[in-house]
Amino acid sequence: MNKRPQKTVTALDAITADLVAVLVAVTDGQPRIMTIEHAAALPSGPFQFGHRSLQTGLRAWVEAQTGHPLGYVEQLYTFADRGRSGDPDAPHRISISYLGLTREEEGREGADAQWSSWYDYFPWEDHRDGPPAILAKIIAPKLKAWARSAEQPALQKTRWRRAAITFGVDGHEWNEELALQRYELLYEAALIAESVREKGGEGVVPGRAMRGDHRRILATGIARLRAKIKYRPVVFELMPDEFTLLQLQRSVEALAGRLVHKQNFRRLIEQQDLVEETGAMAADTIGRPAKLFRFRQGVLAERAVVGTKLPLSRT
Amino acid sequence: MNKRPQKTVTALDAITADLVAVLVAVTDGQPRIMTIEHAAALPSGPFQFGHRSLQTGLRAWVEAQTGHPLGYVEQLYTFADRGRSGDPDAPHRISISYLGLTREEEGREGADAQWSSWYDYFPWEDHRDGPPAILAKIIAPKLKAWARSAEQPALQKTRWRRAAITFGVDGHEWNEELALQRYELLYEAALIAESVREKGGEGVVPGRAMRGDHRRILATGIARLRAKIKYRPVVFELMPDEFTLLQLQRSVEALAGRLVHKQNFRRLIEQQDLVEETGAMAADTIGRPAKLFRFRQGVLAERAVVGTKLPLSRT
DNA sequence: CAGATTATGCTCAAGGAGAGTATAAATGGC
DNA sequence: GCCATTTATACTCTCCTTGAGCATAATCTG
C-alpha cells in the first residue's frame, strides 16, 4: 500500500494517528453500525504515509476491513490518549473519528465484519416503546447510589441533578441528543465496563462493551446523527431509492430512538418539497398501499446548505 | 518544556500534529481574535511529548505565545495536508483546531500577539449595517465571472446557484452561519490570496490573508460560534461579570454579524431566566440608565446541557 | 362482510417569532 | 427650565409552527 521508502522521523513531537469510522445504516427499522473483531470494535486503522488525506485513509481501511464502500462521511471528533495504553513512555496516539452513512449491501462484509444494532451497545437509548425498563430498574438506582457516595452534600446534589437531566428522570424530559453525555456520565460513575477496567469498581450497566474508546466514539456518532437529522436531510443517505413515507418515518425513529406523530411527520416532509412521488405504489403490504417516493435531487443541493426540519414528538 | 529523553520513532505512520486556537473575545462591540506574527497567524504549536492531552498542549502554546489564559474551549476540526508544504516526501502534518472564548485582559499580550477584528479577515461577513458594499460591487461580479468561466452550461448554472445561496444574493437570504462555505467557495474560485498562492490566478477579494490554512480555521470557528450562540449560552464566556441587556445584545450582534430586534431579544433573555438583576444601574451612559445584570450561575449547569434560544431577526 | 391495518386529509388550540406602538428616564444644549 | 436626543422597558398584534386528535379511504384476512 505504501510506495514510498520507509522514513525515520526523529522527533519528540512524532505521534501516530488512528482513523475510526462509525458507519451507520438502517435496515428493517433498526439502526445498525459496522463492526469488526466480533462486534467489539469499529472499523479503524492508522493514518499512513501513503494516504493522500484523512478521508482517503479512512475509506481505505473501511473497505479493506469490511468490504463495504463508504458513502457520505463527516468528521466527528479527535481524541488523544496516552493514558489508555498504560505505558508513560509511549508516544501520543490520537484517534480521528468519522461518521459515515450508507445502505447495507448484501454479502459484502469481510471475514470479521458484521452489522450490529447500535442499541446492543446502548440499550437505554431506545425509547421507541417508551422508556426502557433498565432505566428505572437499574440505571437510575445505580446513579443515585453514585450520587450518594459523594462526600459533600453539595456534590451529591449536583451529581444527581446532572444524572436526572441527562437521563430524563425525576421530572426531567428525555432528550435523545444527550447520548454522549449519558455515556460519559456512566463512565464517570464507573458503571461502564470500559471505565471499570481503568478505575476498578463493579456492577456495570447492561450494554455491550467495545475495545478502547470505541464505544465513546459510537456515542459521539449517535449524538451527532440524532442532532443532525433534525435540520439537515441526511436520512436520505440511509434510504433506498424508493420508499414509502412510513418507511422514512421508521428510519428517523430508529435513529432518534423515539416515535414521531405520523400526520405531522408527513406534513413536514411534504411541505418542504424534499420528496416527490414516483407514481408507483408499494407492493406486498398490509393495509392500504402507500405511494412510493424518492428524494428530489434538485433540492439536495440547496438543502445541504440551508436545512430541513423534522418533528420529534413526545408521545 | 519536555522532560522526557528524546525518542526516535521509526515508523511509516509517524506524523506531527499542530494545535491551533481560534481565541475569541468581544470588546467594544467588536468580535476580536487573538493573533500572532503580525496578525497573520493564529496561536499554534506542535502537540508534544510532554503534553498530557490535546487541550493541555493548546493551553500551553496559547499562554506561551500570547500571555493570555484560555478559558472555555471546544474542539473545532482536524485538518490534514501534505500538499501545502510542497514536499511530497514530507510526513503528514495534521492540525487540530479549537475554539476558545474569553474576555480581553489589558496588557497581557506577548511580544508578537495582538487582538484583531475578525472582520479584517472577512469583511463580507459583517452585515450589521446592511449588506456590505463589497458584496454587490466586488464579490458577486467576480463569482459570476467564475461561474461563467465553466465549460458546460450546466456547471455554470450550478456554480452560480451555489454562490447565490451561500452569499445571499439573487433573491436568496443572507445566512450568517455559512461563513465557512463562503470562504471555501471563494477559495475554490481562486479569489482568496491563500488559494492564489496555490493555484495561481489574480484579482482576489478584499480581506486580510493568513499563514497556511489559518484563515480557513478562523472561518470554521466563526461559523461554529454563530451557530452555537443560538442554542447554547456561550455568550456568557465573553461578557464581563455585570452588563446591561444592550451590551449583551451588541455582543451577540457582533458575533452574528447582523442586528437583532431589541424588544424581542430582551423578551427571550428574560423569559429564559438566564440572567438576574444585580440591583445596580449602569453609570456613564447616554440616555436612560439601564439595569445591570449578571448570569445566573445555577442555570448554567442545566442550560449547558439543555440549551437556550436567541432571536436573530432580518431587519 | 367484519375486523385489522395502514394511508391520507383536515381541523384546532397553544405557543413562539417577528414587528410595531407607547411610555419612561436620563443627558446636553440653549 | 425646556426641548431634542438617546436609551430602557412594557405591551400588543398577527402570522406561523407545532403538537395533537378526528375522520375517512383503501387494502388484506378470515
XYZ file of C-alpha atoms (C1' of nucleotides) in Angstrom:
690
model
C 0.000 0.000 0.000
C 2.951 2.325 0.620
C 5.182 3.025 -2.289
C 7.455 5.486 -0.536
C 10.655 4.304 1.103
C 10.463 3.938 4.827
C 11.473 7.065 6.670
C 12.808 7.589 10.116
C 11.290 10.524 11.859
C 13.376 11.816 14.686
C 11.195 13.989 16.757
C 9.814 14.472 20.166
C 6.594 15.500 18.571
C 6.110 12.440 16.394
C 2.831 10.723 17.079
C 0.564 8.232 15.390
C -2.996 8.777 14.344
C -5.789 6.249 14.027
C -8.777 6.681 11.782
C -12.032 5.330 13.173
C -15.381 5.039 11.417
C -18.888 4.971 12.815
C -20.577 3.532 9.745
C -24.347 3.632 10.061
C -27.153 2.020 8.104
C -30.824 1.474 8.838
C -32.242 -1.918 7.981
C -35.696 -3.189 8.840
C -36.225 -0.190 11.031
C -33.115 -0.827 13.110
C -30.105 1.471 13.283
C -27.039 -0.605 12.664
C -23.340 0.005 12.742
C -20.495 -1.782 11.046
C -18.191 -3.569 13.472
C -15.113 -5.767 13.367
C -13.469 -8.102 15.867
C -16.659 -9.928 16.713
C -18.644 -6.750 17.153
C -16.191 -5.392 19.700
C -14.554 -2.656 17.632
C -15.256 -0.100 14.948
C -13.515 -0.256 11.570
C -10.234 1.572 12.053
C -6.553 1.710 11.251
C -3.539 4.001 11.322
C -3.242 7.075 9.143
C -0.341 6.121 6.926
C 2.209 7.742 4.730
C 0.537 6.508 1.577
C -2.834 8.056 2.395
C -3.482 11.206 0.462
C -5.872 12.624 3.021
C -7.619 11.635 6.222
C -10.777 10.669 4.390
C -8.861 8.658 1.835
C -7.163 6.740 4.597
C -10.442 6.112 6.335
C -12.079 4.848 3.163
C -9.152 2.538 2.529
C -9.378 0.987 5.974
C -13.116 0.567 5.972
C -13.148 -1.061 2.573
C -10.244 -3.324 3.455
C -11.766 -4.469 6.726
C -15.406 -4.693 5.787
C -15.623 -4.862 2.009
C -18.261 -2.182 2.292
C -17.839 1.114 0.445
C -18.101 4.353 2.360
C -20.602 6.928 1.134
C -21.405 10.150 2.928
C -18.763 10.935 5.518
C -18.282 13.690 8.073
C -15.689 14.170 10.763
C -16.737 13.596 14.344
C -14.036 14.280 16.858
C -10.356 13.855 17.568
C -9.344 12.145 20.782
C -5.894 11.771 22.251
C -4.817 9.442 24.973
C -1.593 8.083 26.124
C -3.117 7.154 29.408
C -5.062 4.250 27.997
C -2.032 2.388 26.693
C -0.576 2.235 30.179
C 2.997 2.978 29.120
C 4.052 6.507 30.101
C 6.916 6.424 27.614
C 4.651 5.568 24.722
C 4.280 8.295 22.155
C 0.974 10.051 21.776
C -1.694 8.258 19.846
C -4.668 10.169 18.597
C -7.905 8.921 17.077
C -9.667 10.892 14.392
C -13.212 9.652 14.145
C -15.756 9.927 11.354
C -19.442 9.335 10.885
C -20.422 7.533 7.693
C -23.886 6.852 6.327
C -24.776 4.072 3.891
C -27.190 1.358 2.976
C -26.469 -2.225 3.878
C -25.441 -4.246 0.890
C -25.799 -7.989 0.886
C -22.809 -10.221 1.300
C -20.147 -7.573 1.121
C -18.843 -7.875 4.625
C -15.288 -9.011 5.212
C -14.456 -12.053 7.271
C -14.620 -10.371 10.614
C -17.015 -7.599 9.789
C -20.665 -7.529 10.721
C -23.549 -5.179 11.264
C -24.891 -4.798 14.801
C -27.753 -2.814 16.217
C -26.397 0.219 17.998
C -28.846 -0.406 20.797
C -26.863 -3.541 21.675
C -24.250 -1.126 22.983
C -26.657 1.427 24.419
C -29.852 -0.361 25.460
C -31.001 2.675 27.434
C -31.098 4.781 24.279
C -34.105 3.112 22.670
C -37.314 4.829 23.767
C -39.468 3.805 20.860
C -41.604 1.653 23.116
C -41.471 4.103 25.949
C -38.631 4.443 28.451
C -36.807 1.089 28.637
C -37.191 -0.850 31.852
C -33.491 -0.856 32.688
C -33.625 2.901 33.090
C -35.830 2.889 36.143
C -34.822 -0.545 37.396
C -31.068 -0.490 37.046
C -29.566 2.752 35.822
C -31.406 5.277 37.944
C -30.779 3.405 41.224
C -27.102 2.944 40.434
C -26.726 6.607 39.559
C -28.497 7.539 42.751
C -26.060 5.386 44.692
C -23.178 7.024 42.894
C -24.520 10.468 43.730
C -24.942 9.492 47.378
C -21.403 8.156 47.510
C -20.031 11.685 47.234
C -18.526 13.177 50.362
C -20.181 16.558 50.377
C -23.941 17.056 50.257
C -23.484 19.764 47.624
C -21.694 17.374 45.335
C -24.320 14.728 45.963
C -26.954 17.147 44.806
C -25.006 18.237 41.731
C -24.386 14.672 40.710
C -27.974 13.599 40.996
C -29.188 16.703 39.260
C -26.863 16.024 36.370
C -27.952 12.397 36.202
C -31.614 13.362 36.290
C -31.230 15.879 33.489
C -29.217 13.702 31.156
C -31.305 10.581 31.706
C -34.641 12.321 31.803
C -35.724 11.048 35.196
C -37.032 12.786 38.293
C -39.351 15.082 36.373
C -36.958 15.909 33.559
C -37.713 15.144 29.941
C -35.837 12.600 27.912
C -33.581 14.255 25.361
C -32.312 11.823 22.768
C -29.476 14.107 21.714
C -27.647 13.656 25.005
C -26.374 10.180 24.123
C -22.756 11.190 24.587
C -23.322 12.923 27.901
C -25.130 9.860 29.177
C -22.261 7.590 28.233
C -19.760 9.916 29.807
C -21.754 10.142 32.988
C -21.960 6.365 33.279
C -18.257 6.197 32.544
C -17.509 8.663 35.289
C -19.700 6.714 37.678
C -17.769 3.538 36.786
C -20.917 1.840 35.547
C -19.384 1.025 32.177
C -17.100 -1.942 31.544
C -14.528 0.255 29.819
C -14.159 2.516 32.838
C -14.167 -0.311 35.340
C -11.131 -1.715 33.542
C -9.428 1.570 34.234
C -10.787 2.663 37.564
C -11.969 -0.521 39.168
C -15.455 -0.963 40.548
C -18.196 -3.434 39.847
C -21.775 -3.765 38.810
C -21.827 -2.280 35.382
C -24.944 -1.391 33.499
C -26.228 -3.613 30.644
C -24.875 -2.967 27.170
C -22.125 -4.474 25.072
C -18.618 -3.094 25.566
C -16.043 -2.279 22.912
C -12.306 -2.136 22.575
C -10.510 1.041 23.700
C -12.725 4.060 23.495
C -14.707 2.885 20.513
C -17.933 2.919 22.432
C -17.392 6.533 23.325
C -16.816 7.254 19.661
C -20.010 5.432 18.799
C -21.890 7.521 21.355
C -20.442 10.626 19.744
C -21.684 9.458 16.370
C -25.157 8.691 17.645
C -25.460 12.052 19.324
C -24.254 13.868 16.234
C -26.582 11.994 13.939
C -29.576 12.486 16.196
C -28.932 16.202 16.246
C -28.278 16.396 12.561
C -31.322 14.595 11.172
C -33.452 17.381 12.568
C -32.084 20.127 10.407
C -30.149 18.529 7.568
C -31.566 15.997 5.114
C -29.076 13.273 5.940
C -31.632 10.463 6.311
C -31.524 10.378 2.530
C -28.179 8.658 2.606
C -29.700 5.805 4.550
C -32.789 5.173 2.432
C -33.211 3.055 -0.688
C -34.037 4.842 -3.916
C -37.754 4.443 -3.420
C -39.576 4.283 -0.142
C -42.897 4.997 1.498
C -43.335 7.838 3.937
C -43.825 5.342 6.739
C -40.516 3.686 5.936
C -38.880 7.075 6.042
C -40.527 7.782 9.345
C -39.430 4.449 10.776
C -35.856 5.228 9.823
C -35.955 8.570 11.566
C -37.493 6.944 14.606
C -34.858 4.248 14.610
C -32.122 6.835 14.740
C -33.827 9.162 17.181
C -34.876 6.297 19.419
C -38.322 7.796 19.839
C -41.604 7.934 17.996
C -42.954 10.652 15.784
C -46.502 11.848 15.187
C -47.353 10.325 11.852
C -49.532 13.006 10.318
C -47.220 15.800 11.397
C -44.274 13.961 10.017
C -45.894 13.706 6.618
C -46.957 17.314 6.726
C -43.424 18.482 7.331
C -41.824 16.226 4.768
C -44.274 17.157 2.070
C -44.376 20.876 2.660
C -40.613 21.056 2.329
C -40.596 19.535 -1.136
C -37.946 17.086 -0.123
C -39.583 14.196 -1.888
C -41.610 13.506 -4.991
C -43.933 10.672 -5.898
C -42.544 8.027 -8.168
C -46.030 7.222 -9.392
C -45.773 3.636 -8.188
C -47.303 2.114 -5.091
C -45.721 -0.112 -2.500
C -46.431 -3.786 -3.031
C -46.676 -6.626 -0.526
C -48.013 -4.505 2.274
C -50.616 -4.900 4.938
C -53.326 -2.291 4.942
C -53.883 0.364 2.382
C -50.966 0.501 -0.077
C -48.768 3.554 0.203
C -47.368 5.768 -2.507
C -43.685 5.410 -3.228
C -41.492 8.463 -3.042
C -37.962 9.393 -3.970
C -35.847 12.311 -2.864
C -35.791 15.261 -5.197
C -32.252 15.531 -6.468
C -32.565 19.216 -7.160
C -33.425 20.103 -3.608
C -30.482 18.262 -2.165
C -28.039 20.914 -3.340
C -29.857 23.732 -1.641
C -30.989 21.825 1.409
C -27.493 20.574 2.055
C -26.718 24.168 2.722
C -29.945 25.556 4.017
C -31.537 22.856 6.062
C -34.667 20.930 6.835
C -36.898 20.245 9.761
C -38.139 17.122 11.388
C -40.722 16.813 14.116
C -39.891 14.653 17.080
C -42.869 14.422 19.323
C -43.056 13.177 22.869
C -45.774 10.553 22.645
C 9.239 22.123 28.415
C 9.956 18.465 27.685
C 11.470 16.441 30.440
C 11.451 13.142 28.628
C 14.534 11.962 26.756
C 14.372 12.411 23.020
C 12.979 9.410 21.257
C 13.426 8.184 17.748
C 10.230 6.936 16.232
C 10.736 4.668 13.294
C 7.513 4.379 11.518
C 5.839 4.934 8.258
C 2.834 6.169 10.111
C 4.603 8.755 12.246
C 3.143 12.198 11.757
C 3.168 15.513 13.530
C 0.173 17.363 14.866
C -0.272 21.085 15.317
C -2.659 22.624 17.791
C -4.356 25.793 16.592
C -6.584 28.135 18.587
C -9.303 30.491 17.445
C -9.426 32.594 20.596
C -12.370 34.965 20.554
C -13.296 37.966 22.672
C -15.804 40.758 22.183
C -14.599 44.255 23.042
C -16.466 47.466 22.379
C -18.983 45.591 20.334
C -16.372 44.102 18.025
C -15.579 40.408 17.687
C -11.864 40.001 18.030
C -9.449 37.140 17.693
C -6.022 36.627 19.138
C -3.288 36.564 16.501
C 0.480 36.249 16.321
C 3.051 37.017 13.632
C 1.736 40.498 12.967
C -1.829 39.369 12.784
C -1.053 36.825 10.094
C -1.418 33.635 12.115
C -3.414 32.070 14.919
C -1.746 30.969 18.158
C -0.465 27.475 17.474
C 2.299 24.971 18.025
C 3.080 21.273 17.787
C 1.489 18.692 20.037
C 4.477 17.487 22.007
C 5.535 14.547 24.039
C 5.264 16.494 27.267
C 1.647 17.491 26.746
C -0.731 15.462 28.807
C -3.645 16.000 26.480
C -4.572 17.957 23.391
C -6.205 20.686 25.417
C -3.262 20.923 27.768
C -0.931 21.365 24.847
C -3.147 24.003 23.332
C -3.330 25.940 26.568
C 0.431 25.797 26.923
C 1.003 27.198 23.461
C -1.556 29.942 23.717
C -0.287 31.109 27.065
C 3.326 30.992 25.922
C 2.663 32.926 22.753
C 0.130 35.420 23.931
C 0.361 35.605 27.704
C -3.401 35.249 27.701
C -5.091 32.432 29.595
C -7.532 30.187 27.809
C -10.993 29.810 29.287
C -13.829 27.903 27.644
C -12.523 25.671 24.885
C -14.123 23.341 22.383
C -12.685 21.364 19.525
C -13.371 22.569 16.012
C -11.929 20.369 13.344
C -8.924 18.321 12.339
C -7.287 19.076 9.008
C -4.539 17.174 7.277
C -2.448 18.353 4.416
C 0.801 17.343 2.998
C 0.003 19.143 -0.213
C 0.512 22.558 1.294
C 4.102 22.017 2.324
C 5.098 21.305 -1.251
C 7.420 18.422 -0.425
C 5.904 15.075 -1.413
C 8.320 13.219 0.857
C 7.321 15.220 3.898
C 5.456 13.262 6.539
C 1.834 14.024 7.211
C 1.096 17.071 9.273
C -2.307 17.495 10.787
C -3.829 20.497 12.512
C -6.254 20.058 15.365
C -8.130 23.302 15.835
C -10.027 24.646 18.825
C -12.411 27.468 19.536
C -11.733 29.404 22.728
C -13.820 32.127 24.334
C -12.502 34.759 26.750
C -12.514 38.374 27.760
C -9.723 40.654 26.708
C -7.406 41.449 29.551
C -5.245 44.543 29.473
C -1.566 44.326 28.757
C -1.250 40.587 28.846
C -0.336 40.036 25.233
C 3.061 38.639 24.382
C 5.502 40.461 22.148
C 4.050 39.369 18.884
C 0.490 38.785 19.970
C -2.389 41.112 19.306
C -6.140 41.190 19.061
C -7.655 41.860 15.642
C -11.225 42.233 14.486
C -12.304 39.105 12.691
C -13.966 41.222 10.073
C -10.487 42.337 8.948
C -10.182 38.854 7.541
C -13.758 38.501 6.372
C -15.099 41.949 5.508
C -18.078 40.426 3.715
C -19.277 38.805 6.907
C -20.359 41.995 8.688
C -23.990 42.770 7.891
C -24.748 44.878 10.908
C -25.150 47.957 8.740
C -26.841 46.078 5.968
C -25.088 44.042 3.284
C -21.557 45.420 2.879
C -20.830 47.243 -0.358
C -18.075 44.862 -1.475
C -20.628 42.104 -1.749
C -22.531 43.628 -4.641
C -19.631 45.608 -6.066
C -16.784 43.117 -5.965
C -17.656 39.661 -4.770
C -20.844 38.985 -6.684
C -19.397 40.074 -10.049
C -16.263 38.023 -9.536
C -18.276 34.976 -8.604
C -20.469 35.492 -11.618
C -17.372 35.616 -13.790
C -16.105 32.444 -12.163
C -19.415 30.727 -12.795
C -19.357 31.830 -16.439
C -15.823 30.565 -16.861
C -17.043 26.981 -16.601
C -17.106 24.958 -19.765
C -20.545 23.431 -19.565
C -23.720 25.466 -19.170
C -24.923 23.055 -16.503
C -21.849 23.674 -14.418
C -22.187 27.407 -14.927
C -25.669 27.239 -13.514
C -24.676 25.071 -10.561
C -21.812 27.358 -9.677
C -23.860 30.499 -9.731
C -26.670 28.877 -7.821
C -24.254 27.819 -5.133
C -22.714 31.269 -4.980
C -26.111 32.929 -4.776
C -27.254 30.687 -1.949
C -24.135 30.974 0.170
C -23.741 34.728 -0.317
C -27.412 35.566 -0.118
C -27.663 37.317 -3.460
C -30.023 36.908 -6.399
C -33.113 36.636 -4.254
C -31.626 34.375 -1.588
C -31.426 35.352 2.042
C -28.213 36.027 3.874
C -27.379 33.233 6.303
C -24.656 34.187 8.739
C -23.895 30.596 9.613
C -22.472 29.848 6.197
C -19.190 31.651 6.880
C -17.124 28.555 6.183
C -18.926 27.676 2.966
C -18.398 31.222 1.736
C -14.698 31.062 2.408
C -14.426 27.711 0.716
C -16.325 28.904 -2.300
C -14.052 31.928 -2.684
C -11.073 29.639 -2.230
C -12.315 27.353 -4.944
C -12.875 30.318 -7.224
C -9.286 31.460 -6.566
C -10.496 34.761 -5.152
C -8.558 34.310 -1.930
C -4.858 35.075 -1.546
C -4.203 31.699 0.048
C -5.622 29.815 -2.912
C -3.978 32.031 -5.495
C -0.630 31.084 -3.972
C -1.507 27.501 -4.681
C -3.490 27.619 -7.876
C -2.453 30.861 -9.487
C -4.909 33.496 -10.629
C -5.338 37.109 -9.790
C -7.774 39.662 -8.507
C -8.505 38.467 -5.027
C -11.310 39.758 -2.897
C -10.628 42.228 -0.021
C -9.749 40.777 3.346
C -6.532 40.105 5.189
C -4.808 36.787 4.485
C -3.191 34.423 6.976
C -0.432 31.888 7.029
C -1.208 28.358 5.875
C -4.838 27.466 6.326
C -5.356 29.566 9.427
C -7.967 31.680 7.737
C -9.957 28.593 6.924
C -9.711 27.577 10.534
C -10.890 31.011 11.572
C -13.860 30.707 9.230
C -14.652 27.362 10.820
C -14.584 28.970 14.231
C -16.827 31.834 13.206
C -19.361 29.506 11.645
C -19.386 27.269 14.699
C -19.767 30.142 17.099
C -22.537 31.759 15.077
C -24.454 28.512 15.079
C -23.805 27.850 18.728
C -24.853 31.144 20.280
C -28.377 30.437 19.123
C -28.938 27.399 21.257
C -26.236 27.314 23.910
C -25.482 30.102 26.371
C -21.894 30.560 25.299
C -22.034 34.358 25.045
C -21.615 34.276 28.793
C -17.969 33.423 28.420
C -17.418 36.617 26.513
C -19.174 39.056 28.838
C -17.883 40.856 31.913
C -19.414 39.928 35.249
C -22.009 42.661 35.019
C -23.547 44.041 31.887
C -26.657 45.676 30.520
C -29.024 43.874 28.222
C -27.979 46.157 25.387
C -24.343 45.252 25.872
C -25.310 41.616 25.751
C -27.285 42.243 22.601
C -24.387 44.098 20.983
C -22.111 41.178 21.690
C -24.479 38.745 20.066
C -24.830 41.054 17.104
C -21.073 41.415 16.813
C -20.687 37.669 16.555
C -23.670 37.067 14.317
C -22.781 39.977 12.078
C -26.403 41.072 11.980
C -28.836 43.055 14.057
C -31.444 41.779 16.438
C -34.867 43.151 17.318
C -34.276 44.768 20.671
C -37.554 44.119 22.433
C -37.721 40.521 21.292
C -34.169 39.959 22.388
C -34.972 41.132 25.888
C -38.118 39.102 25.998
C -36.253 35.922 25.140
C -33.369 36.525 27.506
C -35.627 37.325 30.418
C -38.160 34.587 29.941
C -35.400 32.010 29.983
C -34.146 33.059 33.403
C -30.624 33.243 32.110
C -29.842 36.460 33.936
C -30.696 38.220 37.152
C -30.544 41.863 38.156
C -27.580 42.891 40.234
C -29.600 45.743 41.671
C -27.173 48.341 40.366
C -27.588 50.587 37.349
C -25.151 51.291 34.556
C -23.216 54.525 35.028
C -21.740 56.880 32.444
C -24.342 56.236 29.830
C -26.241 58.302 27.360
C -29.988 58.105 27.669
C -31.947 56.384 30.372
C -29.652 54.285 32.565
C -30.049 50.550 32.219
C -30.207 47.897 34.878
C -27.135 45.759 35.321
C -27.462 42.021 35.043
C -25.343 39.018 35.724
C -25.703 35.448 34.561
C -27.399 33.100 36.968
C -24.811 30.558 37.964
C -27.370 27.947 38.771
C -28.862 27.943 35.324
C -25.546 27.449 33.641
C -25.333 23.832 34.702
C -28.676 22.894 33.217
C -28.516 25.150 30.202
C -25.113 23.845 29.261
C -26.915 20.625 28.649
C -30.359 21.692 27.620
C -29.978 24.858 25.630
C -31.144 28.363 25.059
C -32.642 30.391 22.284
C -31.661 33.620 20.658
C -33.635 35.584 18.126
C -31.828 36.779 15.051
C -34.106 38.922 13.002
C -33.697 40.083 9.455
C -34.011 43.839 9.816
C -68.824 -8.982 5.437
C -66.367 -7.772 9.907
C -62.140 -6.510 11.815
C -57.483 -5.200 11.432
C -54.116 -2.303 9.470
C -52.130 1.338 7.119
C -52.693 5.762 4.257
C -54.163 10.284 3.899
C -56.848 14.646 4.534
C -58.326 18.137 7.716
C -59.126 20.900 11.945
C -57.999 23.073 16.209
C -55.680 25.185 20.054
C -51.452 26.841 22.258
C -47.168 28.879 21.903
C -43.455 31.284 19.647
C -41.433 34.605 16.490
C -41.326 38.932 14.078
C -42.594 43.524 14.130
C -44.678 47.753 15.783
C -46.555 51.315 19.368
C -46.193 53.749 23.556
C -44.101 55.473 27.564
C -40.241 56.318 30.955
C -35.820 58.144 32.349
C -31.669 60.023 31.537
C -28.279 63.759 29.022
C -26.763 68.053 26.793
C -27.565 72.424 24.570
C -29.960 76.527 24.634
C -36.231 75.125 32.766
C -37.406 73.296 28.149
C -36.546 70.553 24.226
C -34.306 67.320 21.264
C -31.938 63.087 21.635
C -30.927 58.705 23.299
C -31.698 54.559 25.579
C -34.785 51.498 28.560
C -38.826 48.973 29.189
C -43.736 47.497 28.810
C -47.360 45.881 25.807
C -49.915 44.393 21.778
C -50.943 42.129 17.490
C -50.613 38.994 13.826
C -48.836 35.086 11.485
C -46.793 30.692 11.515
C -45.384 26.483 13.600
C -46.163 22.588 16.405
C -48.444 19.072 18.868
C -52.453 16.506 18.878
C -56.719 14.494 17.546
C -60.725 13.208 14.359
C -62.389 11.254 10.201
C -62.233 8.743 6.098
C -60.099 5.779 2.444
C -58.084 1.592 0.755
C -56.241 -2.708 1.392
C -55.896 -7.769 3.417
C -57.523 -11.828 6.320
C -60.617 -14.951 7.862
